[in-house]
Short mmCIF file of C-alpha atoms and ligand atoms in Angstrom, two decimals:
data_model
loop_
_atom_site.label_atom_id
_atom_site.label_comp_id
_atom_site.label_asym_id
_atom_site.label_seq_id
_atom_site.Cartn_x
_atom_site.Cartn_y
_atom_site.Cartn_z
CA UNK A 1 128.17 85.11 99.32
CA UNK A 2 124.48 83.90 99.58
CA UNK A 3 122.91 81.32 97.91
CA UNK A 4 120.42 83.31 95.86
CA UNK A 5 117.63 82.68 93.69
CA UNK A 6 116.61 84.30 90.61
CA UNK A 7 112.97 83.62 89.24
CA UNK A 8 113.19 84.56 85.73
CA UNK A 9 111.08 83.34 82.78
CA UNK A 10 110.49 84.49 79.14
CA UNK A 11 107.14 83.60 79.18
CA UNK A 12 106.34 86.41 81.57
CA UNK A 13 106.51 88.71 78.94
CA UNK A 14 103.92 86.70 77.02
CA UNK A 15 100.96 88.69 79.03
CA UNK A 16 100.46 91.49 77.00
CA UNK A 17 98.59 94.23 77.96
CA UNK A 18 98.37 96.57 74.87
CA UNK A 19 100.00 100.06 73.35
CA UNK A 20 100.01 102.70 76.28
CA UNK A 21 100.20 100.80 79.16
CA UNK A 22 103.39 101.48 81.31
CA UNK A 23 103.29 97.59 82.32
CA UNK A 24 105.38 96.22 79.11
CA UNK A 25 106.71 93.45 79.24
CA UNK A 26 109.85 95.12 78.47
CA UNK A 27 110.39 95.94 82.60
CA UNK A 28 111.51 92.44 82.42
CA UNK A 29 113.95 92.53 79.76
CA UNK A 30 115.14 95.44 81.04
CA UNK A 31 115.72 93.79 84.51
CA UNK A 32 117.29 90.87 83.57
CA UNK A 33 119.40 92.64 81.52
CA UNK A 34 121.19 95.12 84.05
CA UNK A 35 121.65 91.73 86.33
CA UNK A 36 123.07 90.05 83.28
CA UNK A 37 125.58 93.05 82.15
CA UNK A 38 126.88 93.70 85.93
CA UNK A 39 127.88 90.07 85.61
CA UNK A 40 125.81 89.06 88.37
CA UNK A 41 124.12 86.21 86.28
CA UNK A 42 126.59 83.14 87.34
CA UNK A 43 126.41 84.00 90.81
CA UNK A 44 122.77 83.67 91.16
CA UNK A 45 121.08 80.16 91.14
CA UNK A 46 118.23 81.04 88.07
CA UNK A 47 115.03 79.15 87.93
CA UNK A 48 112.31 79.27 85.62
CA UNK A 49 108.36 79.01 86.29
CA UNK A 50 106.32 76.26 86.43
CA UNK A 51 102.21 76.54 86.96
CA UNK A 52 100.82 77.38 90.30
CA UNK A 53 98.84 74.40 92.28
CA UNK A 54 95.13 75.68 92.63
CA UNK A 55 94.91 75.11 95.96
CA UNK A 56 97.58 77.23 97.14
CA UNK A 57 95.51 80.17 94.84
CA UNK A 58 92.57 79.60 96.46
CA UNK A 59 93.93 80.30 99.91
CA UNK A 60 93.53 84.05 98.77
CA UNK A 61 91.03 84.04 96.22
CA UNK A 62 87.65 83.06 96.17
CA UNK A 63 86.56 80.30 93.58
CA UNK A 64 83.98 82.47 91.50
CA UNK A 65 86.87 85.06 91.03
CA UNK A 66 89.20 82.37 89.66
CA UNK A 67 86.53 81.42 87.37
CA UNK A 68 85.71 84.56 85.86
CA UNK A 69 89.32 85.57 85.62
CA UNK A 70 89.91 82.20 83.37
CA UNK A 71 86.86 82.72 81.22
CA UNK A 72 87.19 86.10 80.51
CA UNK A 73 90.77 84.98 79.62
CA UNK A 74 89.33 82.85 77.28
CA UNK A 75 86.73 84.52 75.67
CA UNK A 76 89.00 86.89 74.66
CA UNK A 77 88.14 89.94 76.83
CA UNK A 78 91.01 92.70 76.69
CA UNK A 79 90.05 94.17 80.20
CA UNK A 80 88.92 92.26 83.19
CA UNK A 81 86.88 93.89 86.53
CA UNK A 82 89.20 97.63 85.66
CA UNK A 83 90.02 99.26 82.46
CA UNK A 84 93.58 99.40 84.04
CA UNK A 85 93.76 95.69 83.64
CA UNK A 86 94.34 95.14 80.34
CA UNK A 87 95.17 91.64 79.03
CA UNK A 88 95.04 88.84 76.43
CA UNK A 89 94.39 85.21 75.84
CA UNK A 90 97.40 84.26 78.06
CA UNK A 91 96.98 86.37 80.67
CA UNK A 92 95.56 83.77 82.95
CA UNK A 93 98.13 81.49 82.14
CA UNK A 94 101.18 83.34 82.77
CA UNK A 95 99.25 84.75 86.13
CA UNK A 96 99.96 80.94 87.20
CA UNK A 97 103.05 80.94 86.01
CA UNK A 98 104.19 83.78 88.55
CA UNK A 99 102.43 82.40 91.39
CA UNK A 100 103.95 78.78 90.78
CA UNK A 101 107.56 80.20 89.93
CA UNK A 102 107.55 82.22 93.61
CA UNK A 103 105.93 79.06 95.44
CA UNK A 104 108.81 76.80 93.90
CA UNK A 105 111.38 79.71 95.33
CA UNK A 106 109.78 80.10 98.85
CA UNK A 107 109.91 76.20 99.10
CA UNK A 108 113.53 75.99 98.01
CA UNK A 109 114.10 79.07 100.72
CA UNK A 110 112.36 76.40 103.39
CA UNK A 111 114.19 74.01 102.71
CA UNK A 112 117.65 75.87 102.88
CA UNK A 113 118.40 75.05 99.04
CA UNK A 114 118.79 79.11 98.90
CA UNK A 115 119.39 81.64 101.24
CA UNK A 116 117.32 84.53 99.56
CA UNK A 117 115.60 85.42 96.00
CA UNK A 118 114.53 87.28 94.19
CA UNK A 119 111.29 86.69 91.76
CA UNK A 120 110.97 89.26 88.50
CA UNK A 121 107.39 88.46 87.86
CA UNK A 122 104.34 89.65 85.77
CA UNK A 123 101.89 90.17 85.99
CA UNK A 124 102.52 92.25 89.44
CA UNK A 125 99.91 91.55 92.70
CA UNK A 126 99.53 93.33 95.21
CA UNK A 127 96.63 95.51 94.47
CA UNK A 128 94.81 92.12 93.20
CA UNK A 129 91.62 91.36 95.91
CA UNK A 130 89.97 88.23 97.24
CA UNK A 131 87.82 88.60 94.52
CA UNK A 132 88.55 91.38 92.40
CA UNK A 133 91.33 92.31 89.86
CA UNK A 134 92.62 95.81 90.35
CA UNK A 135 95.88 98.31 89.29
CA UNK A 136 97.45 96.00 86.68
CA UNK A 137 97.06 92.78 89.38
CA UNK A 138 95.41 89.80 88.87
CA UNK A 139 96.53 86.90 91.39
CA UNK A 140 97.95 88.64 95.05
CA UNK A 141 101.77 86.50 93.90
CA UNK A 142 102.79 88.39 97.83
CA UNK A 143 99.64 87.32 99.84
CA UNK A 144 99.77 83.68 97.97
CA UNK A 145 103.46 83.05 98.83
CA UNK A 146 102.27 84.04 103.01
CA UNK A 147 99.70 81.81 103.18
CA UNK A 148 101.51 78.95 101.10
CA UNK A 149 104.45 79.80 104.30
CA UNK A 150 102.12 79.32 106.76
CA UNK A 151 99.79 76.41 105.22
CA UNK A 152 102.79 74.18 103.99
CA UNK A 153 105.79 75.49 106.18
CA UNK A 154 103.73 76.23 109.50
CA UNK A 155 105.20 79.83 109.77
CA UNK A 156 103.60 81.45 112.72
CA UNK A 157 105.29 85.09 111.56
CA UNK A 158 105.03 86.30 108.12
CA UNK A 159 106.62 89.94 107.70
CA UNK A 160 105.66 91.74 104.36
CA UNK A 161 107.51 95.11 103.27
CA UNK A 162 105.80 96.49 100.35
CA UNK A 163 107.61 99.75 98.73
CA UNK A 164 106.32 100.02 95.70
CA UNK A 165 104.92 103.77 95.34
CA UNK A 166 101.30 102.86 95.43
CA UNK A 167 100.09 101.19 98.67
CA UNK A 168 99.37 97.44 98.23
CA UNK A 169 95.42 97.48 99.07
CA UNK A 170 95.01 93.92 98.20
CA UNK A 171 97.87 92.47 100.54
CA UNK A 172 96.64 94.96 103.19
CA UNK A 173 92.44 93.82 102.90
CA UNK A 174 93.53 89.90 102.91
CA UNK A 175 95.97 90.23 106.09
CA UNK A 176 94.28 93.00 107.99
CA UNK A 177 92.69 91.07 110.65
CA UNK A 178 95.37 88.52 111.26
CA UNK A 179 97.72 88.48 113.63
CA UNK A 180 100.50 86.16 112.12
CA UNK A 181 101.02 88.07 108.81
CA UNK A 182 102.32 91.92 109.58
CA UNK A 183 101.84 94.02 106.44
CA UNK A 184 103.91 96.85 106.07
CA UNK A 185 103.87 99.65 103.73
CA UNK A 186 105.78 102.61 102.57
CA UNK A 187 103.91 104.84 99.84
CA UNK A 188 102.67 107.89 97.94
CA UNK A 189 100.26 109.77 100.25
CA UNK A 190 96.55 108.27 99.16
CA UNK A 191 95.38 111.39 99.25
CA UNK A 192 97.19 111.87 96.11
CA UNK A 193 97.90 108.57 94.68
CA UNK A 194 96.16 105.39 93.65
CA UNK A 195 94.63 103.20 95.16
CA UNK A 196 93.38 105.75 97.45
CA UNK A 197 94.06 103.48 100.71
CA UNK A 198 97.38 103.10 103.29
CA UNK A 199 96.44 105.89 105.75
CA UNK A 200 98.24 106.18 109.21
CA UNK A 201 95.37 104.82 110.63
CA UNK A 202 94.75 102.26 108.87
CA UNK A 203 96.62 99.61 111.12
CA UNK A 204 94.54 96.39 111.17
CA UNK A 205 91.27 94.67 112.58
CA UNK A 206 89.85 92.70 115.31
CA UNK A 207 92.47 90.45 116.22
CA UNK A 208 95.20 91.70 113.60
CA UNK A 209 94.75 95.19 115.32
CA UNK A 210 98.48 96.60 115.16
CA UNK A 211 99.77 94.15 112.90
CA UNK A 212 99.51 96.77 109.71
CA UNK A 213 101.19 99.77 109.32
CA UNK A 214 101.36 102.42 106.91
CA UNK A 215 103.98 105.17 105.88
CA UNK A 216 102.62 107.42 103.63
CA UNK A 217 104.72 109.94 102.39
CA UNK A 218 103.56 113.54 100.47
CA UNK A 219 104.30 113.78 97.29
CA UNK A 220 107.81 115.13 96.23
CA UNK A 221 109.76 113.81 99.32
CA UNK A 222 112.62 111.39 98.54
CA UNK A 223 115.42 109.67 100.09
CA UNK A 224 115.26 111.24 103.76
CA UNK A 225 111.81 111.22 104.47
CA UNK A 226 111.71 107.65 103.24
CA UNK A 227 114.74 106.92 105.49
CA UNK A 228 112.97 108.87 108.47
CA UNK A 229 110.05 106.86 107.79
CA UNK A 230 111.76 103.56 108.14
CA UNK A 231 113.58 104.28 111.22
CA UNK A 232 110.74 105.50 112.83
CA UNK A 233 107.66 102.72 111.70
CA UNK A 234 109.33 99.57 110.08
CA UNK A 235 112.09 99.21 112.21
CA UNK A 236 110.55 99.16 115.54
CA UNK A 237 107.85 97.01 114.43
CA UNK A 238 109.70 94.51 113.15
CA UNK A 239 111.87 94.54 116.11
CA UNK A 240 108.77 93.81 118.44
CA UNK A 241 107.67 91.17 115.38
CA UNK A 242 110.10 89.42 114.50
CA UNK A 243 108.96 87.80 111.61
CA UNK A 244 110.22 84.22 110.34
CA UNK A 245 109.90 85.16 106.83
CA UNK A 246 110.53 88.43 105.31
CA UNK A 247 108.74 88.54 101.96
CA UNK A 248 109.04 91.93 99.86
CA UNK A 249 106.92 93.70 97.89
CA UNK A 250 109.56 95.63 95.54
CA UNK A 251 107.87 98.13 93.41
CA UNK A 252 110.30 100.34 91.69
CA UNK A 253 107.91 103.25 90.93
CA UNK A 254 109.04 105.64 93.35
CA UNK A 255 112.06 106.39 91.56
CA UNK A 256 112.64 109.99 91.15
CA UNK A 257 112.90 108.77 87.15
CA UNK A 258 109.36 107.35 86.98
CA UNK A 259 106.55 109.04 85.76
CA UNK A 260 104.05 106.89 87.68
CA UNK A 261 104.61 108.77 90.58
CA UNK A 262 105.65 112.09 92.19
CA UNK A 263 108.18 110.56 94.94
CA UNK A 264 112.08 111.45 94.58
CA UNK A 265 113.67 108.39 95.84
CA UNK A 266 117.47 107.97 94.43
CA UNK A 267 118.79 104.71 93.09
CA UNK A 268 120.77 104.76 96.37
CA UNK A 269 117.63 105.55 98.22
CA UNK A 270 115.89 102.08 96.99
CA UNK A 271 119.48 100.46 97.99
CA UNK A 272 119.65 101.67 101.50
CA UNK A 273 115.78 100.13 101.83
CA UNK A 274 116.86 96.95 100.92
CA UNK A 275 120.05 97.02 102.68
CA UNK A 276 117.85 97.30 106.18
CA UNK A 277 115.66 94.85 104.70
CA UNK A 278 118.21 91.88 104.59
CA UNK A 279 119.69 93.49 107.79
CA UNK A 280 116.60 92.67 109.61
CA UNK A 281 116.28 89.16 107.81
CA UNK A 282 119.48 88.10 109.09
CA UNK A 283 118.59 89.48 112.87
CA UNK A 284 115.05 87.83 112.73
CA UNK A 285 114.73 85.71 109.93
CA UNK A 286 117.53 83.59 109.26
CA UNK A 287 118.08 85.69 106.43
CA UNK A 288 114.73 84.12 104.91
CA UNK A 289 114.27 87.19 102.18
CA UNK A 290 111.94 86.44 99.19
CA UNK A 291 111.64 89.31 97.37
CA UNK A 292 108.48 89.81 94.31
CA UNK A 293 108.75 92.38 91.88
CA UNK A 294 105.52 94.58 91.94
CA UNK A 295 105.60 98.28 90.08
CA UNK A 296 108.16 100.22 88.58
CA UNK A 297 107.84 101.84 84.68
CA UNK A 298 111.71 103.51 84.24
CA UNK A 299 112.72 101.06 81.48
CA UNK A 300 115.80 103.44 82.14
CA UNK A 301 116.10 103.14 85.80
CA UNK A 302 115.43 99.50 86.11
CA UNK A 303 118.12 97.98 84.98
CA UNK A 304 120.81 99.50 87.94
CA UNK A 305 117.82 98.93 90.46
CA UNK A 306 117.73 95.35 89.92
CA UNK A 307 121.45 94.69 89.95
CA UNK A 308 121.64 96.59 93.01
CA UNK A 309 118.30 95.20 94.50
CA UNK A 310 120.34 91.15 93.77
CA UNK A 311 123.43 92.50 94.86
CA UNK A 312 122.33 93.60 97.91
CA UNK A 313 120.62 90.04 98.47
CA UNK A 314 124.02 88.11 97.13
CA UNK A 315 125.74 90.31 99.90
CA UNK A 316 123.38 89.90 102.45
ZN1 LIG B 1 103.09 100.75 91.97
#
């Protein structure tokens, strides 16, 4: 069995973001309790947040952003830059929080203290910009953890695998023109779905040209197309990759069950994802897997998606 980590911490249900809005923080609850009632709990090593150094922030996001997003915070503002991005006093806060709880994890990964992890953060990232907070996001938790790899570990090869139902525009904008960070993502047709970005040919610039790739997939398609998908873009490309570190974008919101979405993927769907995912961590990555929680609204569905998502990474 692997060694692996489980980011967990109470206080990330302490960003609030108002009546209405599918991102409660009762995901979390909900996600820590189908871990805890499968039993999984004492096999995972748990850890719980601390705040996020600056400077590994500000490898993503400019300084005036990180400014506005604190005083904004703190003057009380409900929404910040979207009307999607509802929040309160602590918002800014417990953004830290999940960026400094995943850094701790993809340091402990580095230095073989665990094999794998998984981080169930709020609030999510990657839709969050360089300088602009978008689709629930605030801080890009993925895009900081890549550059934190490459800045502190000296990872030449970052591979991100974001399947979350919406693509991951921020993650995809910060990466796009460089070559050591391959950004791939499997999501709802744009045409049709938010953000409105992740077309085939959108596949990277200037010197990161080929190192992005995008699967989008029509709406109402499930499990097979999403299989086909995989075989036929993310396999390959991480094959001719090879990627040091495999960090994961899990977004849950393609589940046939949620209701932010139109996709059809099965609860066996979103294991057989994750089950190529670690499959291609041990063949390139020394079974370096960090996985971040992103979307996903089924307070219903989440709790047998997350035991299965850990299991899978306990098993790996
Ligand atoms: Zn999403």
């Amino acid at each position: 069995m692997k060694k692996t980590g489980f980011l967990y911490d109470e206080r990330y249900q302490l960003h609030k973001t108002g009546h209405y809005h599918p991102e409660v923080p009762d995901r979390l609850d909900c996600i820590y309790r189908g871990i805890k009632e499968a039993g999984l709990l004492p096999k995972l090593i748990l850890f719980e947040a601390s705040p996020a150094d600056m400077k590994w922030i500000q490898l993503v996001h400019n300084e005036s952003y990180i400014r506005r997003f604190e005083a904004a915070c703190s003057a009380g503002k409900r929404t910040f830059d979207s009307p999607d991005n509802q929040m309160c006093c602590d918002t800014y806060e417990i953004s830290l929080l999940a960026v400094g709880g995943i850094i701790d994890v993809v340091g402990r990964v580095m230095q073989g203290e665990l094999d794998n992890a998984f981080c169930a953060v709020r609030p999510p990232g990657h839709h969050a910009e360089v300088g602009n907070a978008m689709g629930f996001c605030y801080f890009n938790n993925v895009a900081v953890a890549a550059r934190y790899l490459q800045n502190q570990w000296g990872i030449h090869r970052v591979g991100i695998i974001d399947f979350d139902v919406h693509h991951g525009n921020g993650t995809q904008h910060i990466f796009e023109d460089d070559p050591t960070v391959f950004y791939y993502s499997i999501h709802e047709h744009p045409s049709f779905a938010y953000p409105g970005t992740g077309r085939e040919f959108e596949n990277g610039k200037d010197i990161g040209h080929g190192y992005t790739k995008n699967s989008p997939v029509l709406p109402g398609r499930g499990d097979d197309e999403y299989r086909r998908l995989i075989r036929k873009d993310l396999l390959p490309s991480f094959d001719e990759f090879r990627p040091e570190v495999i960090l994961v974008s899990a977004g849950f919101d393609a589940h046939i069950d949620d209701e932010m979405a139109d996709m059809q993927l099965s609860t066996e769907g979103f294991s057989w994802i994750m089950q190529k995912i670690v499959e291609m961590g041990n063949l390139y990555s020394k079974g370096r897997v960090i996985s971040i929680l992103e979307g996903g609204y089924s307070l219903k569905r989440l709790p047998e998606l997350a035991k299965n998502h850990v299991e899978i990474l306990l098993n790996a």
